[in-house]
Short mmCIF file of C-alpha atoms in Angstrom, two decimals:
data_model
loop_
_atom_site.label_atom_id
_atom_site.label_comp_id
_atom_site.label_asym_id
_atom_site.label_seq_id
_atom_site.Cartn_x
_atom_site.Cartn_y
_atom_site.Cartn_z
CA MET A 1 4.94 -2.56 -3.18
CA GLU A 2 4.19 -6.19 -3.85
CA ALA A 3 2.27 -5.23 -7.00
CA THR A 4 5.69 -4.57 -8.55
CA GLN A 5 7.91 -7.37 -7.45
CA LYS A 6 7.31 -9.91 -10.20
CA HIS A 7 6.29 -8.04 -13.30
CA MET A 8 9.64 -7.95 -15.07
CA ILE A 9 11.78 -10.62 -16.68
CA GLN A 10 15.35 -9.56 -16.09
CA GLU A 11 17.07 -11.59 -18.75
CA GLY A 12 20.25 -9.58 -18.45
CA SER A 13 20.53 -9.96 -14.69
CA SER A 14 23.34 -11.81 -12.99
CA MET A 15 21.58 -12.16 -9.67
CA PHE A 16 20.13 -15.28 -8.14
CA TYR A 17 17.13 -15.55 -8.96
CA HIS A 18 -14.07 0.42 8.97
CA GLN A 19 -14.07 2.98 7.74
CA PRO A 20 -17.48 4.19 9.13
CA SER A 21 -20.34 2.99 6.97
CA SER A 22 -21.53 6.58 6.94
CA VAL A 23 -20.53 9.89 8.41
CA LYS A 24 -23.20 12.00 9.99
CA GLN A 25 -24.36 14.99 7.96
CA MET A 26 -22.54 13.72 4.90
CA ASP A 27 -23.76 12.39 1.57
CA LEU A 28 -20.88 12.12 -0.84
CA SER A 29 -22.00 10.04 -3.80
CA VAL A 30 -19.95 7.17 -5.20
CA GLN A 31 -20.21 8.83 -8.59
CA THR A 32 -18.54 11.93 -7.21
CA PHE A 33 -15.82 9.95 -5.47
CA ASP A 34 -15.13 8.03 -8.70
CA SER A 35 -14.75 11.31 -10.54
CA TYR A 36 -11.95 12.69 -8.45
CA CYS A 37 -10.15 9.74 -6.86
CA THR A 38 -8.41 8.31 -9.91
CA LEU A 39 -4.72 8.41 -8.97
CA GLU A 40 -4.04 10.14 -12.27
CA SER A 41 -1.25 12.65 -12.75
CA SER A 42 1.29 13.97 -15.13
CA SER A 43 4.95 14.59 -14.39
CA GLY A 44 4.34 18.31 -14.42
CA THR A 45 1.53 18.22 -11.85
CA LYS A 46 2.35 19.77 -8.51
CA SER A 47 -0.80 18.81 -6.65
CA HIS A 48 -2.29 15.52 -5.69
CA PRO A 49 -4.75 14.32 -8.36
CA CYS A 50 -7.47 13.03 -6.08
CA LEU A 51 -7.65 16.26 -4.12
CA ASN A 52 -7.06 18.42 -7.19
CA ASN A 53 -10.12 17.01 -8.88
CA ILE A 54 -12.40 17.67 -5.92
CA ASN A 55 -12.67 21.21 -7.18
CA ASN A 56 -13.90 20.00 -10.54
CA SER A 57 -16.56 17.66 -9.16
CA SER A 58 -18.39 19.86 -6.70
CA SER A 59 -21.37 20.12 -9.02
CA THR A 60 -22.07 16.40 -8.56
CA THR A 61 -21.60 16.34 -4.82
CA SER A 62 -24.67 16.07 -2.65
CA PHE A 63 -24.53 17.69 0.79
CA SER A 64 -26.95 17.70 3.68
CA SER A 65 -28.32 20.95 4.97
CA ASN A 66 -25.69 20.97 7.68
CA GLU A 67 -22.82 20.74 5.17
CA SER A 68 -20.30 17.98 4.60
CA PRO A 69 -17.13 17.51 6.66
CA ILE A 70 -15.31 18.10 3.39
CA SER A 71 -17.16 21.33 2.90
CA GLN A 72 -17.43 23.41 -0.22
CA ALA A 73 -15.70 26.24 1.58
CA ASN A 74 -12.68 24.09 2.27
CA ASN A 75 -12.72 22.71 -1.25
CA ASN A 76 -12.07 26.26 -2.40
CA ASN A 77 -8.85 26.18 -0.38
CA LEU A 78 -7.53 23.56 -2.78
CA SER A 79 -6.46 26.27 -5.17
CA ARG A 80 -3.75 27.21 -2.73
CA PHE A 81 -2.70 23.57 -2.43
CA ASN A 82 -2.60 23.24 -6.21
CA ASN A 83 -0.30 26.21 -6.51
CA HIS A 84 2.08 25.00 -3.81
CA SER A 85 5.53 24.10 -5.07
CA PRO A 86 7.93 22.13 -2.85
CA ASP A 87 10.83 23.73 -4.65
CA ASP A 88 9.89 27.15 -3.31
CA ASN A 89 11.47 27.40 0.11
CA ASN A 90 9.21 30.29 1.01
CA ASN A 91 6.16 28.17 0.44
CA SER A 92 7.29 24.84 1.84
CA PRO A 93 5.73 23.97 5.20
CA LEU A 94 8.71 21.74 5.85
CA SER A 95 11.08 24.71 5.66
CA GLY A 96 9.58 26.08 8.88
CA SER A 97 7.74 28.99 7.24
CA SER A 98 4.07 29.19 6.33
CA ALA A 99 2.71 29.21 2.81
CA THR A 100 2.15 32.96 2.75
CA ASN A 101 2.64 35.93 5.07
CA ASN A 102 -1.11 36.24 5.33
CA ASN A 103 -1.39 32.59 6.38
CA GLU A 104 1.29 33.12 9.00
CA THR A 105 -0.53 36.13 10.39
CA GLU A 106 -3.80 34.23 10.36
CA LEU A 107 -2.29 31.36 12.35
CA SER A 108 -0.80 33.77 14.90
CA LEU A 109 -4.14 35.50 15.42
CA MET A 110 -5.97 32.17 15.80
CA LEU A 111 -3.39 30.94 18.32
CA LYS A 112 -3.83 34.12 20.38
CA ASP A 113 -7.62 33.75 20.28
CA LEU A 114 -7.38 30.16 21.45
CA GLU A 115 -4.99 31.07 24.25
CA THR A 116 -7.42 33.74 25.46
CA ALA A 117 -10.39 31.37 25.29
CA MET A 118 -8.61 28.58 27.09
CA MET A 119 -7.53 30.88 29.93
CA GLU A 120 -11.04 32.09 30.71
CA PRO A 121 -11.70 31.01 34.34
CA ASP A 122 -15.36 30.18 33.95
CA LEU A 123 -15.08 28.23 30.69
CA ASP A 124 -15.79 24.87 32.29
CA ASN A 125 -18.81 26.17 34.19
CA SER A 126 -20.48 28.17 31.43
CA PHE A 127 -22.29 25.21 29.85
CA ASN A 128 -22.28 22.59 32.61
CA HIS A 129 -26.09 22.73 32.80
CA GLN A 130 -26.10 21.49 29.17
CA GLY A 131 -24.28 18.23 29.79
CA GLY A 132 -20.70 19.38 30.25
CA PHE A 133 -20.37 21.13 26.92
CA GLY A 134 -17.76 23.46 28.41
CA GLN A 135 -15.39 20.54 28.98
CA GLN A 136 -15.84 19.37 25.40
CA HIS A 137 -15.13 22.92 24.20
CA ARG A 138 -11.87 22.97 26.13
CA VAL A 139 -10.77 19.62 24.65
CA VAL A 140 -11.52 20.73 21.09
CA SER A 141 -9.69 24.03 21.66
CA THR A 142 -6.66 22.23 23.05
CA ALA A 143 -6.52 19.88 20.02
CA MET A 144 -6.82 22.79 17.60
CA TYR A 145 -4.16 24.76 19.47
CA ARG A 146 -1.80 21.74 19.31
CA SER A 147 -2.51 21.29 15.60
CA MET A 148 -1.91 24.94 14.81
CA GLU A 149 1.45 24.82 16.54
CA MET A 150 2.36 21.79 14.40
CA ILE A 151 1.27 23.61 11.25
CA SER A 152 3.29 26.71 12.16
CA ARG A 153 6.49 24.68 12.50
CA GLY A 154 5.83 22.49 9.45
CA ASP A 155 5.24 19.22 11.33
CA LEU A 156 3.38 17.41 8.58
CA LYS A 157 3.52 14.01 10.25
CA GLY A 158 2.00 15.48 13.41
CA VAL A 159 -0.81 17.20 11.52
CA LEU A 160 -1.59 13.99 9.62
CA TYR A 161 -1.84 12.13 12.92
CA GLU A 162 -4.14 14.77 14.39
CA CYS A 163 -6.36 14.53 11.32
CA ALA A 164 -6.48 10.73 11.60
CA LYS A 165 -7.41 11.06 15.27
CA ALA A 166 -10.19 13.49 14.37
CA VAL A 167 -11.48 11.08 11.75
CA GLU A 168 -11.52 8.23 14.26
CA ASN A 169 -13.32 10.36 16.83
CA TYR A 170 -15.97 11.53 14.34
CA ASP A 171 -14.89 15.11 15.04
CA LEU A 172 -16.21 16.48 11.75
CA GLU A 173 -15.43 20.13 12.41
CA MET A 174 -11.82 19.36 13.33
CA THR A 175 -11.47 16.93 10.41
CA ASP A 176 -12.81 19.50 7.96
CA TRP A 177 -10.40 22.17 9.16
CA LEU A 178 -7.35 19.87 9.23
CA ILE A 179 -8.04 18.57 5.72
CA SER A 180 -8.09 22.16 4.45
CA GLN A 181 -4.73 22.79 6.17
CA LEU A 182 -3.16 19.56 4.94
CA GLN A 183 -4.15 20.34 1.36
CA GLN A 184 -1.70 23.23 1.54
CA MET A 185 1.12 21.16 3.03
CA VAL A 186 1.26 18.01 0.87
CA SER A 187 2.54 17.66 -2.70
CA VAL A 188 3.12 14.65 -4.95
CA SER A 189 6.27 16.35 -6.25
CA GLY A 190 7.72 17.50 -2.94
CA GLU A 191 9.83 16.01 -0.15
CA PRO A 192 9.25 12.33 0.66
CA VAL A 193 7.00 13.19 3.63
CA GLN A 194 4.96 15.59 1.44
CA ARG A 195 4.51 12.99 -1.26
CA LEU A 196 3.50 10.26 1.17
CA GLY A 197 1.32 12.80 2.99
CA ALA A 198 -0.63 13.39 -0.23
CA TYR A 199 -1.61 9.73 -0.44
CA MET A 200 -2.28 9.42 3.28
CA LEU A 201 -4.58 12.43 3.03
CA GLU A 202 -6.31 10.76 0.12
CA GLY A 203 -6.81 7.71 2.30
CA LEU A 204 -8.42 9.81 5.03
CA VAL A 205 -10.71 11.52 2.53
CA ALA A 206 -11.63 8.12 1.08
CA ARG A 207 -12.30 6.74 4.55
CA LEU A 208 -14.82 9.52 5.12
CA ALA A 209 -16.35 9.39 1.65
CA SER A 210 -17.29 5.83 0.90
CA SER A 211 -17.35 2.15 1.77
CA GLY A 212 -14.34 -0.03 1.04
CA SER A 213 -15.77 -1.60 -2.13
CA SER A 214 -16.62 1.79 -3.57
CA ILE A 215 -13.15 3.07 -2.67
CA TYR A 216 -11.52 0.29 -4.63
CA LYS A 217 -13.85 0.85 -7.55
CA ALA A 218 -12.75 4.48 -7.60
CA LEU A 219 -9.06 3.62 -7.25
CA ARG A 220 -9.21 1.20 -10.16
CA CYS A 221 -11.23 3.30 -12.55
CA LYS A 222 -8.31 5.01 -14.29
CA ASP A 223 -5.63 2.34 -14.62
CA PRO A 224 -2.70 3.01 -16.92
CA THR A 225 -2.32 0.81 -19.97
CA GLY A 226 -0.53 -2.52 -19.52
CA PRO A 227 2.76 -1.34 -21.07
CA GLU A 228 2.68 1.86 -18.97
CA LEU A 229 2.16 -0.13 -15.78
CA LEU A 230 5.02 -2.46 -16.65
CA THR A 231 7.23 0.56 -17.25
CA TYR A 232 6.40 2.04 -13.84
CA MET A 233 7.02 -1.29 -12.17
CA HIS A 234 10.34 -1.75 -13.89
CA ILE A 235 11.47 1.75 -12.85
CA LEU A 236 10.68 1.01 -9.21
CA TYR A 237 12.34 -2.41 -9.49
CA GLU A 238 15.57 -0.78 -10.61
CA ALA A 239 15.37 2.16 -8.21
CA CYS A 240 15.13 0.11 -5.00
CA PRO A 241 16.78 -3.18 -4.00
CA TYR A 242 13.75 -4.54 -2.15
CA PHE A 243 12.53 -6.86 -4.91
CA LYS A 244 16.00 -8.03 -5.99
CA PHE A 245 16.72 -8.75 -2.32
CA GLY A 246 13.64 -10.97 -2.17
CA TYR A 247 14.50 -12.75 -5.43
CA GLU A 248 18.12 -13.42 -4.55
CA SER A 249 17.49 -14.64 -1.02
CA ALA A 250 14.64 -16.94 -2.09
CA ASN A 251 16.48 -18.27 -5.15
CA GLY A 252 19.60 -18.90 -3.10
CA ALA A 253 17.62 -20.97 -0.58
CA ILE A 254 15.94 -22.95 -3.39
CA ALA A 255 19.23 -23.58 -5.22
CA GLU A 256 20.77 -24.90 -2.01
CA ALA A 257 17.81 -27.15 -1.23
CA VAL A 258 17.70 -28.80 -4.72
CA LYS A 259 21.44 -28.85 -5.55
CA ASN A 260 21.55 -32.65 -5.79
CA GLU A 261 18.10 -33.20 -7.32
CA SER A 262 17.31 -34.33 -10.86
CA PHE A 263 13.65 -33.27 -10.95
CA VAL A 264 12.66 -29.90 -9.49
CA HIS A 265 9.11 -28.55 -9.16
CA ILE A 266 8.71 -24.91 -8.14
CA ILE A 267 5.27 -23.65 -7.05
CA ASP A 268 5.23 -19.87 -7.22
CA PHE A 269 2.22 -18.32 -5.48
CA GLN A 270 2.63 -15.02 -7.36
CA ILE A 271 4.34 -15.64 -10.69
CA SER A 272 3.33 -12.36 -12.39
CA GLN A 273 5.90 -11.89 -15.19
CA GLY A 274 8.11 -14.74 -14.03
CA GLY A 275 11.14 -12.49 -13.66
CA GLN A 276 12.35 -14.14 -10.47
CA TRP A 277 13.19 -17.38 -12.25
CA VAL A 278 15.45 -16.06 -15.00
CA SER A 279 18.61 -16.10 -12.90
CA LEU A 280 17.76 -19.43 -11.26
CA ILE A 281 17.20 -21.16 -14.61
CA ARG A 282 20.56 -19.85 -15.79
CA ALA A 283 22.27 -21.00 -12.63
CA LEU A 284 20.71 -24.48 -12.88
CA GLY A 285 21.76 -24.65 -16.52
CA ALA A 286 25.39 -24.11 -15.48
CA ARG A 287 25.25 -26.62 -12.59
CA PRO A 288 28.16 -29.12 -12.54
CA GLY A 289 26.96 -32.51 -13.65
CA GLY A 290 24.18 -31.07 -15.79
CA PRO A 291 20.90 -29.31 -15.12
CA PRO A 292 17.83 -30.89 -13.55
CA LYS A 293 14.47 -31.05 -15.22
CA VAL A 294 12.54 -28.00 -14.03
CA ARG A 295 8.80 -27.60 -13.79
CA ILE A 296 7.20 -24.37 -12.61
CA THR A 297 3.59 -24.01 -11.50
CA GLY A 298 2.79 -20.33 -11.64
CA ILE A 299 -0.17 -19.06 -9.64
CA ASP A 300 -1.37 -15.52 -10.16
CA ASP A 301 -4.41 -13.38 -9.51
CA PRO A 302 -6.35 -13.14 -12.80
CA ARG A 303 -6.19 -9.32 -12.48
CA SER A 304 -2.46 -9.46 -13.28
CA SER A 305 -3.25 -10.35 -16.90
CA PHE A 306 -3.88 -6.63 -17.40
CA ALA A 307 -0.22 -5.80 -16.86
CA ARG A 308 0.94 -8.82 -18.87
CA GLN A 309 -1.51 -8.06 -21.66
CA GLY A 310 -2.27 -11.73 -21.79
CA GLY A 311 -2.60 -14.95 -19.85
CA LEU A 312 -0.02 -16.94 -17.98
CA GLU A 313 0.87 -18.82 -21.15
CA LEU A 314 2.95 -15.76 -22.10
CA VAL A 315 5.06 -16.28 -18.98
CA GLY A 316 5.51 -19.94 -19.85
CA GLN A 317 6.59 -19.12 -23.37
CA ARG A 318 9.22 -16.61 -22.23
CA LEU A 319 10.66 -18.87 -19.55
CA GLY A 320 10.54 -21.84 -21.91
CA LYS A 321 12.66 -20.01 -24.51
CA LEU A 322 15.17 -19.02 -21.84
CA ALA A 323 15.35 -22.60 -20.49
CA GLU A 324 15.96 -23.91 -24.02
CA MET A 325 18.84 -21.45 -24.45
CA CYS A 326 20.33 -22.63 -21.14
CA GLY A 327 19.86 -26.31 -21.91
CA VAL A 328 17.40 -26.86 -19.06
CA PRO A 329 14.52 -29.30 -19.66
CA PHE A 330 11.49 -27.17 -18.78
CA GLU A 331 7.75 -27.42 -18.24
CA PHE A 332 5.33 -24.72 -17.20
CA HIS A 333 1.82 -24.85 -15.79
CA GLY A 334 -0.15 -21.65 -15.25
CA ALA A 335 -2.95 -21.37 -12.69
CA ALA A 336 -4.89 -18.10 -12.98
CA LEU A 337 -6.59 -18.08 -9.61
CA CYS A 338 -6.47 -16.27 -6.30
CA CYS A 339 -4.51 -17.88 -3.50
CA THR A 340 -7.72 -18.24 -1.51
CA GLU A 341 -8.95 -20.62 -4.21
CA VAL A 342 -5.89 -22.90 -4.21
CA GLU A 343 -6.41 -26.57 -3.50
CA ILE A 344 -3.90 -29.43 -3.64
CA GLU A 345 -5.35 -30.98 -6.78
CA LYS A 346 -4.75 -27.71 -8.67
CA LEU A 347 -0.99 -27.80 -7.99
CA GLY A 348 -0.11 -30.92 -9.99
CA VAL A 349 2.46 -32.32 -7.58
CA ARG A 350 4.13 -35.53 -8.78
CA ASN A 351 6.03 -38.24 -6.96
CA GLY A 352 9.80 -38.16 -7.23
CA GLU A 353 10.11 -34.37 -7.57
CA ALA A 354 12.00 -32.08 -5.24
CA LEU A 355 9.41 -29.45 -4.35
CA ALA A 356 10.13 -25.77 -3.66
CA VAL A 357 7.29 -23.37 -2.71
CA ASN A 358 7.70 -19.60 -3.09
CA PHE A 359 5.66 -16.95 -1.23
CA PRO A 360 6.91 -13.60 -2.58
CA LEU A 361 5.18 -10.65 -0.86
CA VAL A 362 1.83 -12.38 -1.21
CA LEU A 363 0.82 -14.03 2.05
CA HIS A 364 -0.09 -10.71 3.68
CA HIS A 365 -2.95 -10.49 1.20
CA MET A 366 -4.50 -13.65 2.62
CA PRO A 367 -7.25 -12.94 5.15
CA ASP A 368 -6.63 -14.56 8.52
CA GLU A 369 -8.74 -15.49 11.50
CA SER A 370 -9.39 -11.82 12.29
CA VAL A 371 -11.19 -11.38 8.96
CA THR A 372 -12.92 -14.65 8.10
CA VAL A 373 -13.56 -18.01 9.69
CA GLU A 374 -11.90 -19.69 6.70
CA ASN A 375 -8.54 -18.19 7.77
CA HIS A 376 -6.89 -18.69 4.38
CA ARG A 377 -3.54 -17.48 5.69
CA ASP A 378 -3.07 -20.48 7.95
CA ARG A 379 -5.06 -22.83 5.69
CA LEU A 380 -2.59 -22.23 2.88
CA LEU A 381 0.40 -22.98 5.11
CA ARG A 382 -1.17 -26.24 6.31
CA LEU A 383 -1.96 -27.19 2.71
CA VAL A 384 1.66 -26.63 1.65
CA LYS A 385 2.95 -28.62 4.63
CA ARG A 386 0.94 -31.62 3.44
CA LEU A 387 3.01 -31.55 0.21
CA SER A 388 6.24 -32.20 2.20
CA PRO A 389 8.26 -29.56 0.32
CA ASN A 390 12.07 -29.48 0.38
CA VAL A 391 11.96 -25.75 1.03
CA VAL A 392 9.43 -22.95 1.41
CA THR A 393 10.60 -19.35 0.91
CA LEU A 394 8.87 -16.34 2.44
CA VAL A 395 9.50 -12.67 1.62
CA GLU A 396 7.34 -10.09 3.37
CA GLN A 397 7.23 -6.45 4.37
CA GLU A 398 8.25 -5.93 7.99
CA ALA A 399 5.24 -4.05 9.27
CA ASN A 400 2.44 -4.61 11.74
CA THR A 401 -0.81 -3.59 10.08
CA ASN A 402 -2.93 -6.75 10.11
CA THR A 403 -4.95 -6.53 13.32
CA ALA A 404 -3.74 -3.12 14.51
CA PRO A 405 -6.53 -0.62 15.29
CA PHE A 406 -6.85 2.35 12.98
CA LEU A 407 -4.61 4.89 14.71
CA PRO A 408 -1.65 2.55 15.39
CA ARG A 409 -2.02 1.23 11.83
CA PHE A 410 -1.96 4.81 10.51
CA VAL A 411 1.31 5.49 12.36
CA GLU A 412 2.83 2.18 11.23
CA THR A 413 1.88 2.92 7.63
CA MET A 414 3.41 6.39 7.84
CA ASN A 415 6.71 5.19 9.30
CA HIS A 416 7.07 2.22 6.95
CA TYR A 417 6.23 3.94 3.69
CA LEU A 418 8.11 7.13 4.58
CA ALA A 419 11.32 5.09 4.64
CA VAL A 420 10.39 3.62 1.24
CA PHE A 421 9.70 7.08 -0.22
CA GLU A 422 12.98 8.41 1.19
CA SER A 423 14.90 5.52 -0.40
CA ILE A 424 13.32 6.21 -3.78
CA ASP A 425 14.93 9.64 -3.80
CA VAL A 426 18.40 8.06 -4.00
CA LYS A 427 17.84 6.74 -7.51
CA LEU A 428 14.89 8.74 -8.87
CA ALA A 429 15.54 12.47 -9.11
CA ARG A 430 12.83 14.86 -8.01
CA ASP A 431 12.37 15.95 -11.62
CA HIS A 432 12.24 12.39 -13.00
CA LYS A 433 9.37 12.52 -15.47
CA GLU A 434 7.84 9.20 -14.38
CA ARG A 435 8.49 9.30 -10.63
CA ILE A 436 5.00 10.55 -9.77
CA ASN A 437 3.41 7.79 -11.85
CA VAL A 438 5.68 5.17 -10.28
CA GLU A 439 4.70 6.16 -6.77
CA GLN A 440 1.01 6.51 -7.55
CA HIS A 441 0.54 3.25 -9.38
CA CYS A 442 3.00 1.07 -7.43
CA LEU A 443 2.74 2.39 -3.87
CA ALA A 444 -0.14 4.82 -3.33
CA ARG A 445 -2.88 2.23 -3.62
CA GLU A 446 -1.37 0.21 -0.81
CA VAL A 447 -1.28 3.32 1.39
CA VAL A 448 -4.87 4.26 0.58
CA ASN A 449 -6.08 0.71 1.15
CA LEU A 450 -4.40 0.56 4.57
CA ILE A 451 -6.00 3.81 5.72
CA ALA A 452 -9.38 3.81 3.99
CA CYS A 453 -10.54 0.19 4.16
CA GLU A 454 -11.60 -2.23 6.86
CA GLY A 455 -12.73 -5.83 6.99
CA VAL A 456 -12.54 -7.91 3.84
CA GLU A 457 -12.01 -4.73 1.77
CA ARG A 458 -8.58 -4.20 3.33
CA GLU A 459 -6.17 -6.36 1.33
CA GLU A 460 -2.95 -4.98 2.81
CA ARG A 461 -2.46 -6.90 6.09
CA HIS A 462 1.25 -7.06 6.93
CA GLU A 463 2.67 -8.91 9.89
CA PRO A 464 6.16 -8.75 11.45
CA LEU A 465 8.42 -11.76 11.01
CA GLY A 466 7.82 -12.88 14.58
CA LYS A 467 4.17 -13.45 13.78
CA TRP A 468 5.01 -15.31 10.56
CA ARG A 469 7.33 -17.56 12.53
CA SER A 470 4.49 -18.48 14.87
CA ARG A 471 2.25 -19.33 11.95
CA PHE A 472 4.89 -21.50 10.25
CA HIS A 473 5.67 -23.32 13.48
CA MET A 474 1.96 -23.98 14.11
CA ALA A 475 1.69 -25.42 10.59
CA GLY A 476 4.52 -27.86 11.37
CA PHE A 477 7.48 -26.20 9.58
CA LYS A 478 11.05 -25.86 10.84
CA PRO A 479 13.46 -23.01 9.95
CA TYR A 480 15.82 -23.51 7.01
CA PRO A 481 18.68 -21.02 7.61
CA LEU A 482 19.86 -19.05 4.59
CA SER A 483 23.42 -19.80 3.50
CA SER A 484 26.39 -17.47 3.92
CA TYR A 485 26.70 -17.39 0.12
CA VAL A 486 23.25 -15.79 -0.12
CA ASN A 487 24.20 -13.17 2.48
CA ALA A 488 27.41 -12.29 0.62
CA THR A 489 25.54 -12.00 -2.69
CA ILE A 490 23.01 -9.59 -1.22
CA LYS A 491 25.69 -7.48 0.42
CA GLY A 492 27.28 -7.12 -3.00
CA LEU A 493 23.91 -6.07 -4.44
CA LEU A 494 23.44 -3.32 -1.84
CA GLU A 495 26.83 -1.80 -2.64
CA SER A 496 25.41 -0.59 -5.95
CA TYR A 497 22.65 1.35 -4.20
CA SER A 498 23.22 3.40 -1.03
CA GLU A 499 25.13 3.03 2.21
CA LYS A 500 21.88 3.92 3.97
CA TYR A 501 20.50 0.47 3.20
CA THR A 502 21.16 -2.00 6.01
CA LEU A 503 21.30 -5.80 6.03
CA GLU A 504 20.98 -7.80 9.23
CA GLU A 505 21.00 -11.53 9.77
CA ARG A 506 18.98 -12.61 12.77
CA ASP A 507 17.84 -16.08 13.77
CA GLY A 508 18.42 -17.49 10.28
CA ALA A 509 16.48 -14.72 8.55
CA LEU A 510 17.58 -11.60 6.64
CA TYR A 511 16.29 -8.10 7.30
CA LEU A 512 16.74 -5.39 4.65
CA GLY A 513 16.25 -1.91 6.02
CA TRP A 514 16.65 1.78 5.34
CA LYS A 515 18.61 3.70 7.99
CA ASN A 516 18.37 0.67 10.31
CA GLN A 517 14.59 0.47 9.99
CA PRO A 518 13.71 -3.06 8.75
CA LEU A 519 11.44 -2.92 5.70
CA ILE A 520 11.67 -6.38 4.07
CA THR A 521 12.40 -9.77 5.59
CA SER A 522 13.33 -13.05 3.96
CA CYS A 523 13.44 -16.55 5.47
CA ALA A 524 13.09 -20.17 4.47
CA TRP A 525 11.31 -23.19 5.98
CA ARG A 526 11.04 -26.94 5.46
#
């Protein structure tokens, strides 16, 4: 989500602005993984592109003599997945019916077979002389029986969880079978849970197939063009209030903190397109008594130049023209570097300036003490505290994925992103020609990274606000409560979206949620 939040300049806006290193019996080459895991699609595609292309790359896949967990036999089942349409109630697993009558009969027969096998009185004793194999057989049968019941009633979330559990337990036979079943249940053009399920399944396949670095190489190999990516980002920006919520709350806190200052320096740790500052520059230009002199230091990962189609100087030029129109003395300094590389001397802080620091959906990318001894997450906060800022704004996703083990992280990812996918449906119709591209290029990579990667390769490391509070307190900060004006402004913003969005103020922070599930939090510190 955070890849989107700052790639648009809204000049017309009125708002304030591991995976296992190897899997036994499996040799899936990086070349093969690159060839099918590209996140490509067209608006008319019904299947998931990564899985769809597995069929077309089997000739380059190397298997051991004992066959891969993602077996060639199961790859053939993808044709059924590719033909699945979520608009066909007879085929939708979420409608409570199976994909075909034959499939329903097959499930019924398999369930009966399993019931018979599990009721055999001597099952546990039949292989005890071989190290308790009978007990293992009973456990596997129970898991398969439970999974088949979930499949028969269309419980996609349950089947995804069972597959994740099989992956974690190195149960290759169960994983292989569940992947083949899930391929028939997910669809990038279906219900929200089907669409998210397609990307979660891709993450599970990627977790089995390759190391984290190779996964990211595969995920990045078919990027859209810069203008296309900006279009997708803008569509998502307009479809959901999450990013506008972050902009308005942060800008409101900054405007309040510098309302009597003549020289204002804003350090933005993820400037991207600079869109957040359009409304703030306009507001400062209309300030009673005249505008202050504004200087913005924009930090951004060098990879973002792809979307901008140029360096940070483009951002400075756009904001400079706007500031001139608003009568605001303006200066811009671009710093194309990763946040882990930031040092005080690179920030250009001057005496006599009121300093505001902005962390917009970026700190969760910083590795902490669980990843590296450098602990850049806390190091950055201590560095900023040494600057004695007037205000520091933090906007983050309300999720707990940083140090969570794989299975709890899988569940947290499913619950968090399912709410996001559901909210997208309010503004983007199912037949919207760009919706698939928006979800793939703006959200799917986060999902895949959370599921497929471990260690330094996992960039998505969210923490709940309670944990962020602890980190800010340890760095020496105190809370800076958001004003009632900011709250009222955001409430007005939400009225233009859906009544299912919720806004809660708690302990000086704001929580934006979907159906009472908090998704984004905003707070300020000093």
